[in-house]
Short mmCIF file of C-alpha atoms in Angstrom, two decimals:
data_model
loop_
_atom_site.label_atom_id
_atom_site.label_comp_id
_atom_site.label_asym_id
_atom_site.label_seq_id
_atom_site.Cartn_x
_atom_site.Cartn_y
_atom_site.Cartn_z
CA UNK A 74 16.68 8.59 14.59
CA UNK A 75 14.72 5.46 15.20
CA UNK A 76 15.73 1.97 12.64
CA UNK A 77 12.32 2.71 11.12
CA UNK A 78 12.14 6.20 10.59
CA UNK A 79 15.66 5.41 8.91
CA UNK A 80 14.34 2.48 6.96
CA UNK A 81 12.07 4.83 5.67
CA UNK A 82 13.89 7.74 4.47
CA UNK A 83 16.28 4.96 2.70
CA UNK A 84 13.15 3.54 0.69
CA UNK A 85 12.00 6.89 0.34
CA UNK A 86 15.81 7.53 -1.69
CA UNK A 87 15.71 4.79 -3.47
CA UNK A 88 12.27 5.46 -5.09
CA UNK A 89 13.43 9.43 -5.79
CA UNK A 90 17.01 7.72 -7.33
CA UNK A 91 15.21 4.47 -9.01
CA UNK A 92 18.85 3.60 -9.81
CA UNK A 93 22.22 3.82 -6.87
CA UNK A 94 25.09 1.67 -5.58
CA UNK A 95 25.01 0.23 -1.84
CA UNK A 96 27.99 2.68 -1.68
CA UNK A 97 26.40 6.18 -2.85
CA UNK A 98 23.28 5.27 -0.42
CA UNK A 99 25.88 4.47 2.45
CA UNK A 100 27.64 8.00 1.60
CA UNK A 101 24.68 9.92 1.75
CA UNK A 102 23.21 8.94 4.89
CA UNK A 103 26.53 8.19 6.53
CA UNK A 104 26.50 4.52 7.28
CA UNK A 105 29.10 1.85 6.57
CA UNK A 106 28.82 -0.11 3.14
CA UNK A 107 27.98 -3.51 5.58
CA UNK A 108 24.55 -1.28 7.51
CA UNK A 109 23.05 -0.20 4.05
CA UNK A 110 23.39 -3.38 2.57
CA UNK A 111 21.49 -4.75 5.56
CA UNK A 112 18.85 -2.08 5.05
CA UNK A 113 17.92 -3.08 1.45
CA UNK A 114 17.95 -6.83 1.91
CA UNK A 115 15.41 -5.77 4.80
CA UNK A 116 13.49 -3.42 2.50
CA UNK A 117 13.62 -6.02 0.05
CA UNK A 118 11.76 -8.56 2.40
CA UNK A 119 9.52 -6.10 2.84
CA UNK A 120 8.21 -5.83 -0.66
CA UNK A 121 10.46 -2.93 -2.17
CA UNK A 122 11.12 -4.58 -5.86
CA UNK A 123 14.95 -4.25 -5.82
CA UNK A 124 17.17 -5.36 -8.58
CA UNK A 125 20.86 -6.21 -8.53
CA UNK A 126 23.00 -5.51 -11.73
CA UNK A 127 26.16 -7.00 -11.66
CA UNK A 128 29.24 -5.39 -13.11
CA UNK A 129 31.54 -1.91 -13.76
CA UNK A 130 28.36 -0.08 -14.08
CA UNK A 131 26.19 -2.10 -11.89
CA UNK A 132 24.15 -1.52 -8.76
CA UNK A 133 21.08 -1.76 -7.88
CA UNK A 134 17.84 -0.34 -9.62
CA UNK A 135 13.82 -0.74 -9.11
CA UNK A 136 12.31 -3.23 -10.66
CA UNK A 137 9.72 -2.23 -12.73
CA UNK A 138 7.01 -4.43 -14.41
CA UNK A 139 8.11 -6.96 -11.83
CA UNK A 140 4.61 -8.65 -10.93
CA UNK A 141 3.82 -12.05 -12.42
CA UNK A 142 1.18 -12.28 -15.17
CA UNK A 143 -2.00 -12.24 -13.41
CA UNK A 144 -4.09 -15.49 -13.52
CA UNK A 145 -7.32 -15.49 -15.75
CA UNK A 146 -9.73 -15.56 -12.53
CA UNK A 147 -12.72 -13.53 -12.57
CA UNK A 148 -13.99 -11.07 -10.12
CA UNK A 149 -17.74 -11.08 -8.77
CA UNK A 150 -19.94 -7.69 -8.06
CA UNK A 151 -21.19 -7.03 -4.54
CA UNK A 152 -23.23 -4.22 -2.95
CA UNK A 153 -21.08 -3.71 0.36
CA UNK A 154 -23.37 -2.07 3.40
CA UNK A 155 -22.38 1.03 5.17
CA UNK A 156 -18.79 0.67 6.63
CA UNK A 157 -17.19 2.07 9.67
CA UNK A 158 -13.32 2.23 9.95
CA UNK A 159 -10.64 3.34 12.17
CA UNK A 160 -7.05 3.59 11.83
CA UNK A 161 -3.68 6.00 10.65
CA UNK A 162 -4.14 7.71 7.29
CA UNK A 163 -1.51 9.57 4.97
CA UNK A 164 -2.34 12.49 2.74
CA UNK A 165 -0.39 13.71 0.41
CA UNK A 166 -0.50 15.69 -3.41
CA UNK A 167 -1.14 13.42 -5.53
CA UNK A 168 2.18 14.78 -7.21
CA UNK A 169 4.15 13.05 -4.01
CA UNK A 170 2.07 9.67 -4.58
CA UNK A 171 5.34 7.78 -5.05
CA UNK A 172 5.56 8.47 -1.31
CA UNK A 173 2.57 6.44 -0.11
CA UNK A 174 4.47 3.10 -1.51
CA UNK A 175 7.39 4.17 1.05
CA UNK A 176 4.26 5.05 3.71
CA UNK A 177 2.36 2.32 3.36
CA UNK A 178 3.87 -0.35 4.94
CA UNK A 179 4.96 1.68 7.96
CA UNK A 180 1.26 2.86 8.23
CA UNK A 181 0.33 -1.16 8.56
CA UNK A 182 3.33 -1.46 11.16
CA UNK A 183 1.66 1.15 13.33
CA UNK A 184 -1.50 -0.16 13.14
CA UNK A 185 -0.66 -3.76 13.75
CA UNK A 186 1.06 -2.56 16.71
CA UNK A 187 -1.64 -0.12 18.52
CA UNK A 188 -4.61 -3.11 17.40
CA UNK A 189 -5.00 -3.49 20.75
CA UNK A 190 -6.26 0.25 21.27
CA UNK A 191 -9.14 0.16 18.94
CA UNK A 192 -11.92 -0.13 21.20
CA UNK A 193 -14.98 -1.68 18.92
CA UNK A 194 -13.79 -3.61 16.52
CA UNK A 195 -15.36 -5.87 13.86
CA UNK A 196 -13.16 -8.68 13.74
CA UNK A 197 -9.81 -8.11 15.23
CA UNK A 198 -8.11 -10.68 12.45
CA UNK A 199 -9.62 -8.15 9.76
CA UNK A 200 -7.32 -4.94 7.87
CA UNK A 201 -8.65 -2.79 5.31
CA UNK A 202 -6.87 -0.31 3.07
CA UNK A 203 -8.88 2.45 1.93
CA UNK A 204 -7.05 4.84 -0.80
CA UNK A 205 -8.50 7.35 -2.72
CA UNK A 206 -6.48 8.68 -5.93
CA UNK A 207 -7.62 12.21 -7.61
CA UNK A 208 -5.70 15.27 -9.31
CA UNK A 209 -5.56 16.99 -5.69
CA UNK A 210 -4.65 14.62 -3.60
CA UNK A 211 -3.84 10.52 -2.91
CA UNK A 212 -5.61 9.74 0.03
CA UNK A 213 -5.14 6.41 2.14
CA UNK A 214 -6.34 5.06 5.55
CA UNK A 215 -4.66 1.81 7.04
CA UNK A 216 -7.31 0.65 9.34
CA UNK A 217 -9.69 -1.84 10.33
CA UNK A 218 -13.78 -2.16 10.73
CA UNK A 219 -15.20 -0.54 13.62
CA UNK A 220 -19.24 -0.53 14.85
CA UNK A 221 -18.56 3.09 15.79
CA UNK A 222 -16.32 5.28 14.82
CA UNK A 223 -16.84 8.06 17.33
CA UNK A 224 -14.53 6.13 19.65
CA UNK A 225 -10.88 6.57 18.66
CA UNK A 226 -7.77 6.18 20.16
CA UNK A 227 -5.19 8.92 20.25
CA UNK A 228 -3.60 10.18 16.66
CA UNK A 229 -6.55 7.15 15.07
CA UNK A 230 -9.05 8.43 12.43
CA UNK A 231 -12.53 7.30 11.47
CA UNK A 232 -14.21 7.29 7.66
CA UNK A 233 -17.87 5.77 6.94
CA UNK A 234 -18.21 4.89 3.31
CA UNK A 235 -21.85 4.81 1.96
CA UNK A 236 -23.51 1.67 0.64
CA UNK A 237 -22.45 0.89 -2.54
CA UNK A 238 -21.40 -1.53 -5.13
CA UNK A 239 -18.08 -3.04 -5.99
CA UNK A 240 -16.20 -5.23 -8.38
CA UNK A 241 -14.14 -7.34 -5.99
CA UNK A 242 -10.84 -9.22 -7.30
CA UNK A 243 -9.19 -11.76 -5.37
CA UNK A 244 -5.64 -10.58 -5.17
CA UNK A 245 -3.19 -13.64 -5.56
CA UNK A 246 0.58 -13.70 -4.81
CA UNK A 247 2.89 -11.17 -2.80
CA UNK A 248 1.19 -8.28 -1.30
CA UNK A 249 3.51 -5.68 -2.03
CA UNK A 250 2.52 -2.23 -3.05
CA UNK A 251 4.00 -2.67 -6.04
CA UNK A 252 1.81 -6.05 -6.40
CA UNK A 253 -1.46 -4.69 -5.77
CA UNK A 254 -1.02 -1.62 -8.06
CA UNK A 255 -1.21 -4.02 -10.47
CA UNK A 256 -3.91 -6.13 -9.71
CA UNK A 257 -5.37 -2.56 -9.48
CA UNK A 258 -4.55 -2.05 -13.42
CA UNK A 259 -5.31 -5.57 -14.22
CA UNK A 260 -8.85 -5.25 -12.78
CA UNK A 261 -9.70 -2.23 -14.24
CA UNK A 262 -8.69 -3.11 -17.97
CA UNK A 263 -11.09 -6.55 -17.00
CA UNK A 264 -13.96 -3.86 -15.44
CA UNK A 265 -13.56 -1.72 -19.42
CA UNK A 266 -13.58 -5.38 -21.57
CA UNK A 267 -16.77 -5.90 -20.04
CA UNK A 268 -18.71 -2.37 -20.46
CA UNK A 269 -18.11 -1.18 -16.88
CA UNK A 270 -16.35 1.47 -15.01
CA UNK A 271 -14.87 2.02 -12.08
CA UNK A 272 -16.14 5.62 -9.89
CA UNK A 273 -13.05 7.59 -9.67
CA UNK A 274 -14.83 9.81 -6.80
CA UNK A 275 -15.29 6.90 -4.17
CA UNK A 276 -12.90 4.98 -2.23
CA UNK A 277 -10.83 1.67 -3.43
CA UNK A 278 -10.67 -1.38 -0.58
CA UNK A 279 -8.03 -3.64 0.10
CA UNK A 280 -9.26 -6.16 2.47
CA UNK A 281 -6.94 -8.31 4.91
CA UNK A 282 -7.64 -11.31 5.61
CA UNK A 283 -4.76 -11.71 7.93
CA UNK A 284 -3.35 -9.15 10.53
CA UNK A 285 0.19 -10.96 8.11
CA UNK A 286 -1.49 -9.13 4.97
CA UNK A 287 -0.86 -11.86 2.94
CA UNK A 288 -4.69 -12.78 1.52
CA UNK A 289 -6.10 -9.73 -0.11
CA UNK A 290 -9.49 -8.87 -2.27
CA UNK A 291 -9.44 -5.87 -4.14
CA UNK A 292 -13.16 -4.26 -3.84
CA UNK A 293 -13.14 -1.51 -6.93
CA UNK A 294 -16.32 0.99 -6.41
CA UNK A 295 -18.43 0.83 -9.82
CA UNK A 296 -20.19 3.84 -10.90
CA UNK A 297 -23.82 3.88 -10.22
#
């Protein structure tokens, strides 16, 4: 088993457990108390919101509510044209949606990694996140804009979204999972305050402005 596919399955754990000591996890998958340590101070760097409890009954549990209060900035409407992307997608019921915040970032890994494959690209310095959230299924695609998305590389997919307008949200601080969930929440409470809606049948953008995801705008598809 590769150090990635195990990071994985440990984050994957921890979000099932939400609460554990460095010593159950190191039990379970068989590793000395020193290795799993090492894996969640990596898992933390990576944006997993972990939280130390000192004590008899301490440990270490998820951090929940953990993002800052988000600055009173406003968000502008666009109409975005038609958009091509390739990349590596996850599916999953939207039951298992806890899984895509252990997914994600491994999905970005992958992508930053095979960049070089994508054939026709917009801008090579670009990312976008496409996710799509309904009672079926959670849907997202870690990509990046291509002029034509008939030419993929191996294991790649391709999605075209339709013209359309968007409320779009500067995203400001860490870019977590965790993080832009809640810019997610914050912007649509903003999108209700002001008499609109968001469609809950298109496709929500997260758009890199770094291959280092750490500038992001939030583009939330209004209903038309």
């Amino acid at each position: 088993m590769t150090k990635t596919q195990r990071l994985h399955d440990v984050m994957a754990r921890i979000y099932e457990k939400q609460k554990f000591t460095v010593d159950e996890l190191a039990q379970e998958f068989h590793v000395s108390y020193r290795t799993m340590l090492r894996y969640l101070q990596e898992l933390s760097v990576m944006g997993v919101p972990l939280y130390s409890e000192v004590g008899k009954h301490g440990g270490y549990s998820l951090l929940k509510n953990s993002s800052p209060q988000k600055q009173t900035g406003s968000f502008k409407r666009v109409i975005k044209p038609i958009t091509h992307i390739a990349g590596v997608e996850f599916i999953a019921p939207f039951t298992a949606v806890y899984m895509a915040k252990v997914r994600i970032p491994f999905m970005w890994e992958e992508l930053n990694n095979r960049v070089h494959e994508v054939i026709n690209p917009v801008d090579k310095g670009s990312r976008i996140g496409v996710s799509l959230s309904r009672s079926q299924k959670y849907h997202y695609v870690a990509g990046i804009e291509v002029t034509n998305p008939k030419l993929l590389p191996q294991d790649m997919v391709s999605i075209t979204l339709p013209p359309r307008e968007y409320a779009v949200y500067i995203h400001v601080g860490e870019t977590s999972r965790a993080e832009i969930d809640d810019t997610y929440f914050y912007l649509l409470d903003k999108l209700r305050k002001q008499g609109l809606d968001h469609d809950p049948k298109a496709y929500t953008l997260e758009i890199f402005n770094g291959t280092h995801l750490n500038e992001l705008s939030v583009y939330i598809p209004l209903k038309q």
